[in-house]
Coordinates of C-alpha atoms (C1' of nucleotides) in Angstrom, one line a residue:
Chain A
M698 CA 62.1 126.2 92.7
S699 CA 63.7 128.4 89.9
T700 CA 61.8 129.0 86.8
N701 CA 64.2 126.7 84.6
R702 CA 63.5 123.7 86.8
Q703 CA 59.7 124.4 86.8
L704 CA 59.7 124.3 83.0
A705 CA 62.3 121.8 82.5
D706 CA 59.7 119.7 84.7
C707 CA 56.8 120.7 82.6
F708 CA 58.5 119.5 79.3
E709 CA 59.3 116.3 81.2
R710 CA 55.9 115.6 82.4
I711 CA 54.7 116.2 78.7
A712 CA 57.3 113.6 77.3
S713 CA 56.2 111.3 80.0
I714 CA 52.6 111.6 79.4
L715 CA 53.1 111.2 75.6
E716 CA 55.1 108.2 76.1
V717 CA 52.9 106.5 78.5
T718 CA 50.0 107.3 75.8
G719 CA 51.8 105.7 73.0
A720 CA 53.1 109.2 71.0
N721 CA 55.7 109.0 68.6
G722 CA 59.0 108.2 70.3
F723 CA 60.7 111.2 68.5
K724 CA 58.1 113.6 69.7
V725 CA 58.7 112.2 73.2
N726 CA 62.3 112.4 73.0
A727 CA 62.0 116.0 71.5
N728 CA 60.1 117.3 74.5
R729 CA 62.6 115.4 76.8
R730 CA 65.5 117.2 74.9
V731 CA 63.7 120.6 75.6
A732 CA 63.9 119.9 79.4
R733 CA 67.3 118.7 79.6
V734 CA 68.4 122.3 77.5
I735 CA 66.2 124.3 79.9
K736 CA 67.6 122.7 82.8
D737 CA 71.4 123.6 81.6
L738 CA 70.5 127.2 80.7
P739 CA 73.2 129.2 82.8
D740 CA 70.4 131.9 82.9
D741 CA 66.9 132.4 84.3
I742 CA 64.6 131.5 81.3
S743 CA 62.4 134.7 82.1
S744 CA 65.1 136.7 80.4
H745 CA 63.3 135.4 77.3
A746 CA 59.8 136.4 78.0
G747 CA 58.6 137.3 74.8
D748 CA 61.2 136.7 72.7
K749 CA 60.8 133.7 70.3
K750 CA 63.3 134.3 67.9
G751 CA 65.7 134.0 70.7
L752 CA 64.1 130.7 72.0
T753 CA 64.3 128.9 68.7
A754 CA 67.8 130.1 68.2
I755 CA 68.6 127.4 71.0
D756 CA 69.5 124.3 69.9
G757 CA 66.7 121.9 70.5
I758 CA 63.8 124.3 70.9
G759 CA 61.6 124.8 67.8
A760 CA 58.5 126.9 67.3
G761 CA 56.2 124.7 69.0
S762 CA 58.2 124.5 72.1
A763 CA 59.0 128.2 72.0
D764 CA 55.4 129.0 72.2
K765 CA 54.9 126.4 75.1
I766 CA 57.6 128.2 77.0
L767 CA 56.2 131.8 76.1
E768 CA 52.9 130.8 77.3
F769 CA 54.4 129.4 80.4
L770 CA 56.3 132.7 81.2
D771 CA 52.9 134.5 80.5
T772 CA 50.6 132.6 82.4
G773 CA 52.5 130.3 84.7
E774 CA 51.1 127.0 82.6
I775 CA 51.1 125.4 79.6
S776 CA 47.8 124.3 78.1
E777 CA 49.1 121.3 76.3
L778 CA 50.2 120.1 79.7
A779 CA 46.9 120.4 81.3
E780 CA 45.0 118.9 78.1
L781 CA 47.7 116.1 78.5
T782 CA 47.4 115.7 82.3
S783 CA 43.6 115.3 82.3
Q784 CA 44.0 112.4 79.9
V785 CA 45.9 110.3 82.3
P786 CA 45.2 109.2 85.8
D787 CA 47.0 111.1 88.6
G788 CA 50.1 109.1 89.7
L789 CA 50.3 107.3 86.4
V790 CA 53.6 108.6 85.5
D791 CA 55.3 107.9 88.5
L792 CA 55.2 104.5 87.5
L793 CA 57.9 105.1 84.9
D794 CA 60.3 105.9 87.8
V795 CA 60.1 102.4 88.7
P796 CA 63.3 100.7 87.5
G797 CA 62.4 98.0 85.0
L798 CA 58.9 99.7 84.2
G799 CA 58.8 101.3 80.8
P800 CA 55.9 103.0 78.8
K801 CA 54.5 99.9 77.3
T802 CA 54.4 98.1 80.6
V803 CA 53.1 101.2 82.7
R804 CA 50.5 101.4 79.7
R805 CA 49.4 97.8 80.2
L806 CA 49.2 97.9 83.9
W807 CA 47.1 100.9 83.4
Q808 CA 44.5 99.8 80.6
E809 CA 44.3 96.0 81.6
V810 CA 44.3 96.0 85.4
D811 CA 43.6 99.6 86.5
V812 CA 47.1 100.0 88.3
T813 CA 47.7 103.9 87.8
S814 CA 49.9 104.5 90.7
I815 CA 52.8 103.3 93.2
E816 CA 50.4 102.7 95.8
K817 CA 48.1 100.4 93.4
L818 CA 50.8 98.7 91.9
K819 CA 51.9 97.6 95.3
L820 CA 48.3 96.7 96.3
A821 CA 48.1 94.7 93.1
I822 CA 51.5 92.8 93.9
G823 CA 50.2 91.8 97.1
D824 CA 46.7 90.7 96.1
G825 CA 48.0 88.8 92.8
T826 CA 46.1 90.8 90.2
L827 CA 49.4 91.3 88.5
E828 CA 49.9 87.1 87.9
S829 CA 46.9 87.5 85.9
M830 CA 48.4 89.4 83.2
P831 CA 50.0 87.7 80.0
R832 CA 53.9 88.2 79.9
M833 CA 53.8 89.0 83.8
G834 CA 55.9 85.8 85.1
A835 CA 56.9 85.5 88.7
K836 CA 60.2 87.0 88.2
T837 CA 59.0 90.1 86.7
I838 CA 56.9 90.6 89.3
A839 CA 59.7 89.9 92.0
N840 CA 61.8 92.4 90.4
I841 CA 59.1 95.0 90.1
A842 CA 58.6 94.5 94.2
D843 CA 62.5 94.5 94.7
S844 CA 62.5 98.0 92.7
L845 CA 59.8 99.3 94.8
K846 CA 61.5 98.6 97.8
F847 CA 64.7 99.8 96.5
M848 CA 63.1 103.3 95.6
E849 CA 61.9 103.5 99.1
T850 CA 65.5 103.4 100.8
S851 CA 67.3 105.3 97.9
G852 CA 67.6 109.2 97.6
D853 CA 69.0 111.4 95.0
R854 CA 71.7 111.1 92.5
L855 CA 75.0 110.2 94.2
G856 CA 77.5 113.1 94.7
I857 CA 80.5 113.0 92.8
G858 CA 82.4 113.2 95.8
K859 CA 81.1 109.9 97.3
A860 CA 80.5 108.0 93.8
L861 CA 84.4 108.9 92.5
P862 CA 85.9 107.2 95.6
I863 CA 83.8 104.1 95.5
A864 CA 84.5 103.6 91.6
E865 CA 88.2 103.9 92.8
A866 CA 88.0 101.4 95.3
L867 CA 86.3 98.9 93.0
I868 CA 88.7 99.3 90.1
T869 CA 91.5 98.6 92.7
Q870 CA 89.9 95.3 94.0
L871 CA 88.9 94.5 90.2
A872 CA 92.5 95.3 89.2
E873 CA 94.0 92.5 91.1
I874 CA 91.6 89.8 89.6
P875 CA 93.7 87.3 87.7
G876 CA 93.4 88.0 83.4
V877 CA 92.4 91.8 84.3
E878 CA 94.5 94.0 81.9
R879 CA 92.9 97.0 82.1
I880 CA 90.2 98.6 83.8
E881 CA 88.4 102.0 83.6
Y882 CA 85.6 104.0 84.9
A883 CA 83.3 105.6 81.7
G884 CA 79.9 107.4 82.0
S885 CA 79.0 110.7 83.6
L886 CA 81.4 110.0 86.3
R887 CA 84.3 110.5 83.7
R888 CA 82.7 113.3 82.5
G889 CA 82.9 114.9 85.6
R890 CA 79.0 115.5 86.3
E891 CA 78.3 117.0 89.8
T892 CA 75.9 113.8 90.5
I893 CA 76.1 110.3 89.2
G894 CA 73.0 108.1 88.4
D895 CA 75.3 105.1 88.3
I896 CA 78.9 103.7 88.0
D897 CA 80.1 102.4 84.5
L898 CA 83.4 100.4 84.6
L899 CA 84.9 99.0 81.5
A900 CA 87.5 96.1 81.8
V901 CA 89.8 94.1 79.4
T902 CA 90.4 90.6 80.7
M903 CA 91.6 87.5 79.6
D904 CA 89.2 85.7 81.7
P905 CA 85.5 87.5 81.4
D906 CA 84.1 84.7 83.7
A907 CA 86.6 85.2 86.4
L908 CA 86.0 88.7 86.5
A909 CA 82.0 88.2 86.2
D910 CA 82.3 86.1 88.9
S911 CA 84.5 88.4 91.0
F912 CA 82.3 91.2 90.4
T913 CA 79.2 90.0 91.0
T914 CA 80.2 88.2 94.4
L915 CA 82.3 91.3 95.9
P916 CA 81.2 91.6 99.8
E917 CA 79.6 95.2 98.8
V918 CA 77.0 93.5 96.2
A919 CA 73.4 93.8 97.4
K920 CA 71.8 92.5 94.3
I921 CA 73.0 90.9 91.0
L922 CA 70.6 92.7 88.3
A923 CA 72.3 91.0 85.2
R924 CA 75.2 89.0 84.2
G925 CA 75.9 88.1 80.6
A926 CA 78.8 87.6 78.7
T927 CA 80.2 90.9 78.3
K928 CA 78.0 92.9 80.7
C929 CA 77.2 92.5 84.2
S930 CA 75.4 94.8 86.4
V931 CA 74.9 95.0 90.3
R932 CA 73.3 97.2 92.9
L933 CA 75.8 97.8 95.8
Q934 CA 74.7 97.8 99.5
R935 CA 74.9 101.8 99.4
G936 CA 72.3 101.8 96.7
V937 CA 74.3 102.7 93.5
Q938 CA 74.4 100.7 90.5
V939 CA 77.6 99.3 89.2
D940 CA 77.8 98.0 85.5
L941 CA 80.9 96.5 84.3
R942 CA 81.2 96.0 80.8
M943 CA 84.3 93.4 79.0
V944 CA 85.5 94.6 76.1
S945 CA 88.5 93.4 73.7
E946 CA 91.8 95.7 74.1
D947 CA 91.6 96.6 70.2
A948 CA 88.2 98.0 70.7
F949 CA 88.9 99.6 74.0
G950 CA 88.7 103.4 72.5
A951 CA 85.1 102.8 70.8
A952 CA 83.8 101.2 74.0
L953 CA 85.3 103.7 76.1
M954 CA 83.6 106.6 73.9
Y955 CA 80.5 104.9 73.9
F956 CA 80.2 104.1 77.4
T957 CA 81.6 107.8 78.6
G958 CA 78.7 109.4 76.4
S959 CA 77.1 111.6 76.9
K960 CA 74.1 110.1 75.0
E961 CA 73.6 113.2 73.0
H962 CA 77.1 113.3 72.2
N963 CA 77.5 109.7 70.9
V964 CA 74.2 110.6 68.5
A965 CA 76.2 113.1 67.3
L966 CA 79.2 111.0 66.3
R967 CA 76.9 108.8 64.7
E968 CA 75.4 111.1 63.0
R969 CA 78.5 112.4 61.6
A970 CA 79.6 108.9 61.0
I971 CA 76.6 107.9 58.7
K972 CA 77.4 111.2 56.7
A973 CA 80.7 109.8 56.0
G974 CA 79.5 106.6 54.9
Q975 CA 80.6 104.9 58.2
R976 CA 78.8 103.4 61.1
L977 CA 79.9 104.0 64.7
N978 CA 78.9 101.8 67.6
E979 CA 81.1 100.6 70.6
Y980 CA 83.1 97.8 68.7
G981 CA 84.4 100.9 66.2
L982 CA 84.2 103.0 63.3
Y983 CA 83.4 100.9 60.5
P984 CA 83.1 101.4 56.5
D985 CA 79.2 101.0 55.9
D986 CA 79.4 98.6 53.1
G987 CA 75.6 97.9 53.2
G988 CA 75.9 94.5 54.4
E989 CA 73.4 92.5 56.6
G990 CA 74.1 92.4 60.3
T991 CA 76.5 94.1 62.3
P992 CA 80.0 95.1 61.1
Q993 CA 82.0 93.4 63.9
S994 CA 80.2 89.9 63.6
R995 CA 80.8 90.0 59.9
G996 CA 84.6 90.2 60.6
V997 CA 84.7 93.9 59.0
T998 CA 87.8 95.7 59.7
P999 CA 87.5 98.9 61.6
V1000 CA 88.7 101.9 60.3
A1001 CA 89.5 103.1 63.9
A1002 CA 88.5 101.4 67.2
A1003 CA 91.9 101.0 69.6
S1004 CA 91.7 104.9 70.9
E1005 CA 89.4 107.4 71.3
A1006 CA 91.6 109.9 69.8
D1007 CA 91.9 107.4 66.5
I1008 CA 88.1 107.6 66.2
Y1009 CA 87.8 111.4 66.5
K1010 CA 90.5 111.7 63.8
A1011 CA 89.0 109.2 61.6
L1012 CA 85.6 111.3 61.8
Q1013 CA 87.9 114.5 61.2
L1014 CA 86.9 116.0 64.3
P1015 CA 88.8 117.4 67.4
V1016 CA 89.0 115.0 70.1
H1017 CA 86.7 116.5 72.6
P1018 CA 87.9 115.9 76.6
P1019 CA 85.2 113.9 78.4
E1020 CA 84.1 117.1 80.3
L1021 CA 83.1 118.7 77.4
R1022 CA 81.1 115.7 75.9
E1023 CA 77.5 116.9 77.1
Q1024 CA 76.8 118.1 73.6
R1025 CA 76.0 121.9 74.6
D1026 CA 78.5 122.8 71.6
D1027 CA 78.7 121.5 67.9
V1028 CA 81.0 118.6 67.6
E1029 CA 82.9 120.4 64.8
Q1030 CA 83.7 123.3 66.9
S1031 CA 87.6 122.7 68.5
P1032 CA 87.4 122.5 72.3
P1033 CA 89.5 125.4 73.9
P1034 CA 92.5 124.6 76.2
L1035 CA 91.3 123.7 79.7
V1036 CA 92.9 123.9 83.0
E1037 CA 94.7 121.0 84.4
I1038 CA 95.3 120.1 87.8
G1039 CA 99.1 120.1 87.5
L1040 CA 98.5 123.8 86.8
V1041 CA 97.3 124.9 89.9
H1042 CA 99.7 126.5 91.9
A1043 CA 98.1 128.4 94.7
E1044 CA 95.4 128.0 97.1
L1045 CA 93.1 130.9 97.8
H1046 CA 90.8 129.8 100.3
A1047 CA 92.0 127.9 103.3
H1048 CA 90.9 127.7 107.1
T1049 CA 92.7 127.2 110.4
R1050 CA 91.7 126.6 113.8
A1051 CA 91.3 130.4 114.2
S1052 CA 87.8 129.8 113.2
D1053 CA 86.4 126.5 112.3
G1054 CA 89.3 124.5 110.6
V1055 CA 91.4 121.9 112.2
M1056 CA 94.8 122.9 110.7
S1057 CA 97.2 125.0 112.7
L1058 CA 98.8 128.0 110.7
P1059 CA 101.7 126.2 110.2
E1060 CA 100.2 122.8 109.4
L1061 CA 98.0 124.7 106.7
V1062 CA 101.4 125.9 104.9
E1063 CA 102.8 122.8 104.9
Q1064 CA 100.0 121.2 103.0
A1065 CA 100.2 123.7 100.3
R1066 CA 104.2 123.4 100.4
S1067 CA 104.0 119.6 100.0
R1068 CA 101.8 120.2 96.8
G1069 CA 104.4 122.5 95.1
Y1070 CA 102.4 125.7 95.6
H1071 CA 103.8 129.2 95.4
T1072 CA 101.0 130.9 97.6
I1073 CA 98.4 129.8 100.0
A1074 CA 96.1 132.0 101.4
V1075 CA 95.0 132.3 105.0
T1076 CA 91.0 133.2 104.9
D1077 CA 89.4 132.4 108.2
H1078 CA 85.8 133.3 108.8
S1079 CA 84.7 137.0 109.8
K1080 CA 82.8 137.9 112.7
S1081 CA 79.0 137.4 111.5
S1082 CA 79.7 133.6 110.9
V1083 CA 79.5 132.8 114.7
Q1084 CA 78.6 129.3 114.2
A1085 CA 82.2 129.0 112.6
N1086 CA 84.0 131.0 115.2
G1087 CA 84.4 133.9 113.1
L1088 CA 87.2 136.3 114.0
S1089 CA 86.3 139.6 115.6
E1090 CA 88.3 142.6 114.4
D1091 CA 90.7 142.3 117.2
R1092 CA 91.3 138.6 116.7
L1093 CA 91.7 139.4 113.2
R1094 CA 94.3 142.0 113.5
K1095 CA 96.2 139.5 115.8
H1096 CA 95.8 136.6 113.2
I1097 CA 97.2 139.0 110.5
D1098 CA 100.3 139.8 112.6
E1099 CA 100.7 135.7 113.0
V1100 CA 100.5 135.3 109.2
R1101 CA 102.9 138.0 108.5
E1102 CA 105.3 137.0 110.9
L1103 CA 105.3 133.1 109.3
D1104 CA 105.3 134.5 105.6
S1105 CA 108.6 136.5 106.7
E1106 CA 110.2 133.4 107.8
L1107 CA 109.4 131.4 104.5
K1108 CA 111.3 131.9 101.0
D1109 CA 109.7 129.2 99.0
I1110 CA 106.1 129.9 99.5
R1111 CA 104.1 133.0 99.9
V1112 CA 101.3 133.1 102.8
L1113 CA 98.9 135.7 102.3
A1114 CA 96.9 137.0 104.9
G1115 CA 93.3 137.0 104.1
S1116 CA 89.3 136.8 105.4
E1117 CA 86.5 135.0 104.4
V1118 CA 84.1 137.7 104.7
D1119 CA 80.6 137.5 105.1
I1120 CA 78.2 139.1 102.3
L1121 CA 75.6 140.2 104.6
A1122 CA 71.7 140.1 103.4
D1123 CA 72.1 143.7 101.7
G1124 CA 75.4 143.2 100.3
R1125 CA 77.5 144.9 102.9
L1126 CA 80.6 143.3 104.2
D1127 CA 81.3 142.1 107.9
Y1128 CA 84.4 144.3 108.2
E1129 CA 85.1 148.0 107.8
D1130 CA 87.2 148.9 105.0
D1131 CA 90.2 150.0 106.5
L1132 CA 90.5 146.5 108.1
L1133 CA 89.7 145.0 104.9
A1134 CA 92.3 147.2 103.0
Q1135 CA 95.0 145.6 105.1
L1136 CA 94.5 142.1 104.2
D1137 CA 96.4 140.9 101.3
I1138 CA 93.2 139.0 99.9
V1139 CA 89.4 139.0 100.6
I1140 CA 87.0 136.6 99.6
A1141 CA 83.5 137.7 100.2
S1142 CA 80.8 135.0 100.3
P1143 CA 77.2 134.6 101.1
H1144 CA 76.5 132.6 104.2
V1145 CA 73.1 133.5 105.8
A1146 CA 69.8 134.9 104.1
L1147 CA 70.3 132.2 101.3
R1148 CA 66.4 132.1 100.4
Q1149 CA 66.3 135.6 99.6
S1150 CA 64.6 136.7 95.9
A1151 CA 66.5 136.6 93.0
D1152 CA 66.4 140.3 92.7
K1153 CA 67.9 141.0 96.1
A1154 CA 70.2 138.2 95.3
T1155 CA 71.8 140.0 92.4
S1156 CA 71.9 143.4 93.9
R1157 CA 73.7 142.0 97.2
L1158 CA 76.1 139.9 94.9
L1159 CA 76.8 142.9 92.6
R1160 CA 77.4 145.1 95.6
A1161 CA 80.0 142.4 96.6
I1162 CA 81.7 142.3 93.1
R1163 CA 82.0 145.9 92.9
H1164 CA 83.4 146.8 96.2
P1165 CA 87.0 147.9 95.1
L1166 CA 88.8 145.7 98.0
V1167 CA 87.1 142.2 97.3
H1168 CA 89.1 139.8 95.0
I1169 CA 87.0 137.0 94.8
I1170 CA 83.3 135.8 95.5
G1171 CA 83.5 132.7 97.5
H1172 CA 80.7 130.0 96.5
P1173 CA 78.2 132.7 94.7
T1174 CA 74.8 130.9 95.1
G1175 CA 75.6 129.2 98.5
R1176 CA 73.9 126.1 96.9
I1177 CA 74.4 122.4 98.8
I1178 CA 74.0 119.9 96.2
N1179 CA 70.3 117.8 96.7
K1180 CA 69.9 119.7 100.2
R1181 CA 69.8 123.5 99.4
E1182 CA 69.0 125.6 96.4
G1183 CA 70.8 128.6 97.4
L1184 CA 70.5 132.0 95.9
S1185 CA 69.3 132.5 92.0
P1186 CA 70.7 135.4 91.0
D1187 CA 70.9 136.8 87.6
M1188 CA 74.3 135.2 86.4
A1189 CA 74.8 137.1 83.3
A1190 CA 74.7 140.4 85.2
L1191 CA 77.1 138.9 87.9
V1192 CA 79.5 137.9 85.4
E1193 CA 79.4 141.1 83.2
A1194 CA 80.1 142.9 86.5
A1195 CA 82.7 140.7 87.7
A1196 CA 84.8 140.8 84.5
E1197 CA 84.4 144.5 84.6
C1198 CA 85.8 145.0 88.0
R1199 CA 88.5 142.3 87.5
T1200 CA 86.8 140.4 90.5
A1201 CA 87.4 136.7 90.3
L1202 CA 84.3 134.2 90.8
E1203 CA 85.0 131.1 92.9
I1204 CA 84.3 127.3 91.9
N1205 CA 84.3 125.9 95.3
A1206 CA 85.8 122.6 94.6
N1207 CA 83.9 121.0 97.7
P1208 CA 81.8 118.3 95.8
L1209 CA 79.0 119.3 98.3
R1210 CA 78.8 122.6 96.7
L1211 CA 80.8 122.8 93.3
D1212 CA 79.6 126.5 93.2
L1213 CA 79.8 128.0 90.5
R1214 CA 78.4 125.1 89.2
D1215 CA 79.5 124.2 85.4
T1216 CA 76.7 126.0 83.5
H1217 CA 77.9 129.1 85.4
V1218 CA 81.5 128.8 84.7
R1219 CA 80.8 128.5 81.1
L1220 CA 78.7 131.9 81.3
A1221 CA 81.8 133.4 83.3
V1222 CA 84.3 132.3 80.6
G1223 CA 82.1 133.5 77.8
A1224 CA 82.2 137.1 79.9
G1225 CA 85.8 137.1 80.1
C1226 CA 85.9 136.6 84.0
L1227 CA 88.4 135.6 86.2
V1228 CA 87.7 132.2 87.8
A1229 CA 89.3 131.2 91.0
I1230 CA 89.3 127.1 92.0
N1231 CA 89.2 126.9 95.6
T1232 CA 89.0 123.9 98.0
D1233 CA 87.8 125.9 101.0
A1234 CA 89.9 123.5 103.1
H1235 CA 89.2 123.0 106.8
S1236 CA 91.3 119.8 107.0
P1237 CA 94.4 118.7 105.2
E1238 CA 92.5 116.0 103.1
D1239 CA 90.3 118.6 101.9
F1240 CA 93.3 119.8 99.9
D1241 CA 92.4 116.8 97.6
L1242 CA 89.1 118.2 96.9
L1243 CA 90.7 120.0 94.2
R1244 CA 90.0 117.5 91.3
Y1245 CA 86.0 118.0 92.1
G1246 CA 86.6 121.4 91.5
L1247 CA 89.1 121.2 87.9
L1248 CA 86.1 118.8 86.7
T1249 CA 83.7 121.5 87.2
A1250 CA 85.9 124.3 85.6
R1251 CA 86.7 122.2 82.5
R1252 CA 83.0 121.3 82.0
G1253 CA 82.8 125.2 82.2
R1254 CA 85.6 125.4 79.4
L1255 CA 88.0 127.2 81.6
G1256 CA 91.1 127.6 80.6
P1257 CA 94.5 128.6 82.4
D1258 CA 94.8 132.1 81.4
Q1259 CA 91.3 132.9 83.2
C1260 CA 92.0 130.8 86.2
I1261 CA 94.2 132.8 88.5
N1262 CA 95.2 129.5 90.7
T1263 CA 97.5 128.8 87.4
W1264 CA 99.0 132.0 87.2
P1265 CA 102.5 132.5 88.0
A1266 CA 103.3 133.9 91.5
D1267 CA 104.0 137.6 89.9
R1268 CA 101.1 137.7 88.0
L1269 CA 98.6 136.5 90.6
H1270 CA 100.3 139.2 93.5
E1271 CA 100.2 141.9 91.0
W1272 CA 96.7 141.1 90.5
L1273 CA 95.9 141.1 94.3
S1274 CA 97.8 144.4 94.6
S1275 CA 95.9 146.3 92.3
K1276 CA 92.8 145.9 94.6
R1277 CA 94.7 147.7 97.2
P1278 CA 94.8 151.4 97.9
Chain B
dG867 C1' 58.8 117.4 67.6
dC868 C1' 63.2 119.0 65.7
dC869 C1' 66.2 119.9 61.9
dG870 C1' 68.9 120.6 57.1
dT871 C1' 76.7 121.9 53.1
dT872 C1' 72.2 116.0 49.7
dT873 C1' 66.7 117.2 52.6
dT874 C1' 61.1 122.3 54.5
dC875 C1' 59.8 116.4 54.0
dG876 C1' 61.3 112.5 55.7
dG877 C1' 64.3 111.0 59.0
dC878 C1' 65.5 110.7 63.7
dC879 C1' 71.7 105.4 67.2
dC880 C1' 72.6 100.8 68.3
dG881 C1' 73.5 96.7 70.9
dA882 C1' 73.0 93.7 75.5
dC883 C1' 70.5 91.4 78.6
dT884 C1' 66.0 89.6 80.6
dG885 C1' 61.9 87.2 80.8
dT886 C1' 58.8 84.9 78.6
dT887 C1' 57.7 82.8 75.0
dT888 C1' 59.4 79.2 71.0
dT889 C1' 61.4 84.0 68.0
dC890 C1' 61.0 88.3 70.4
dA891 C1' 59.1 92.4 73.1
dG892 C1' 60.8 95.5 76.5
dT893 C1' 63.8 98.3 79.0
dC894 C1' 68.5 100.2 79.6
dG895 C1' 72.1 103.1 78.8

DNA sequence: GCCGTTTTCGGCCCGACTGTTTTCAGTCG
C-alpha cells in the first residue's frame, strides 16, 4: 500500500475514533479532510519528510496534522492514533461502516450493551439483547440486520464503467413515466469519479407520486430504503443504491448543483454566499433577509435557481464544470478550457486480431472512420506479451507491410503502423531500436513486474520516457481499479522527464484502468506534458470507452492544446515524425 | 483541527427521511 494510502487511513481512523468517543464534530471533520487531501495528493507524501512548511501550505493541513504526518514519515506511526486506539475496543470503529449506524448509536451499543464489533452485533441481534435498548425498535433492528447482510455481499465502490450505463438505463426507463419532464444524473457520477458510491437521479415531474411509485417498483429494485414526498432511495439487485429527488423546474439548477457536489464544493459555495449576505441551498440562492425558517418556505424570491450558470454568475464566480468540483482549487479561480469529446480526432492505441483484438485491420479502420477520425494507430502487442499473442519481429514486419498497404489505399484517414511494446522490468523495450524506428508510432507500456519497488518503477519508466523512439507511455502504472494497485513511481519525476522529452503520457480510457488517474493528469498538465487519451480498443464497442478517458482528463484539467488526440492531422504527424531518425 | 480582504478567536452548510416518541434525534448526502 502506498504511503499516502496508509497515512490517509491513519487520519480516517483518528476521525472515526474521535467521532465514536464524542469529540467535537469539527475536529472529526478536520481529520477526515486531512485524510482526503492526502489520498488525493498526486505524489508520494514521503517527499515532504521534514518539510513542515510545505505540508501546512496544503489546504486543509494545519500545524497539528503536519506534525503527525512528519512523525509518521519518521517513525511509521502516529502516537496520537496509538493513544486513541487504546481507548476503544478493537472492532468498534468497524461498526461505523454499517449503513444506518452512526457515531451516536455505535457509542450507545458499546456503552449500554457491550456490542463492540460486527460479530458481537450479529450475536446481539440474534439473542434479543438489542431489543432491550431504548429507541431501538423492531424496524431499526431489522434495518441493521439487513445492512449487515448487505455488507457481506457487497464489495467495493462501483466502477464508473458499470455505474454510468446503469444510470442511463434507469433514466431511459423513468423518462417514459407520464408526467416526467426532465431527468438527469448528478453526484459523483456526473463529476466523473472513477468509482461511484451511489447513483443520484434528479427529476422534474408533474406527478411525483407516479414517478415515486414507478421508481420504487422497478423490477431491478431489491429494497426500498426510503420513500418520501420529494426523495426516494432504493437498492438495486446489483447492490448499488440509487437516490431519486423530485424538484421543480424553476429550481432545477440549484438542485443539480447541490446534488452534483462535491460536498466540499457546496460548502465553499455556501460560504461564498454567506459572505455576500445570501443563502444557498438546494432550492436556490436567496437574499438573507434575516427571517425565521427557510427562505423557500417563506416564499422569498431567489436571486438565482433555474440553472447552475445563473447561480455561479450571481455568486460572481466562474462556472465550474462538474469534473472540477472536487474543491482542489479555490472557487474563485477560473477553470481552464478543457478537452471535449467532440474535439478528439485520433485513436492512437488499438489492437487487431494480429494480437489479442477481435477486429480485422479493415474493421478497425472502419470504426475510426465512422467516428470521423483523421488518424488511427494500429498498435498490437510485442513479443513478450505471450498471453496476448504478441508479435514476433517477423510477424511485426509483415504486419507493418499490411498496414502500409491499406494506408496507401485510403485518402480520408491515415493508418499508422505502430506497436504497444512492452517495457521490460528494467526499462528496456521488447524490440530492438532498428525495428522500432520503422514504426510510425511506438507506445511503450508496462505489463509485467507491476509489483516492483517505487524506485525501480521510476527508473524503469524514466528509461522508457527518455527513449528517443518512444512516443507515448501506455497505462503508466498498470493499475486495475479495485484489483491491482500497479506501480507507484515518482510521478513528479516522470512528468518532468516526459515534458522535457516531449513524450506523451497516456490516459487509458478503459474504465477498469483510467491510468493515468485524475490526480496524475493534473500533475502532468501542470508540468506541461503532452497527454494522449486512448481507448486501447480490442473490439468495436471499446471505441465508446473514450468518454471515461475524457472525464478523467477533464478532472485533471487537461486542455486541447496538451491533448495530442485533438490536434489537427498535420500537427500530430509532425510530432510523430520528430521522434524518427 | 483549520482558517482569516471583517476575524489569531470564534466560527465551522443545510434539508429530507426514518423511527420512535408525542416533538425530535440520528443518519445521510
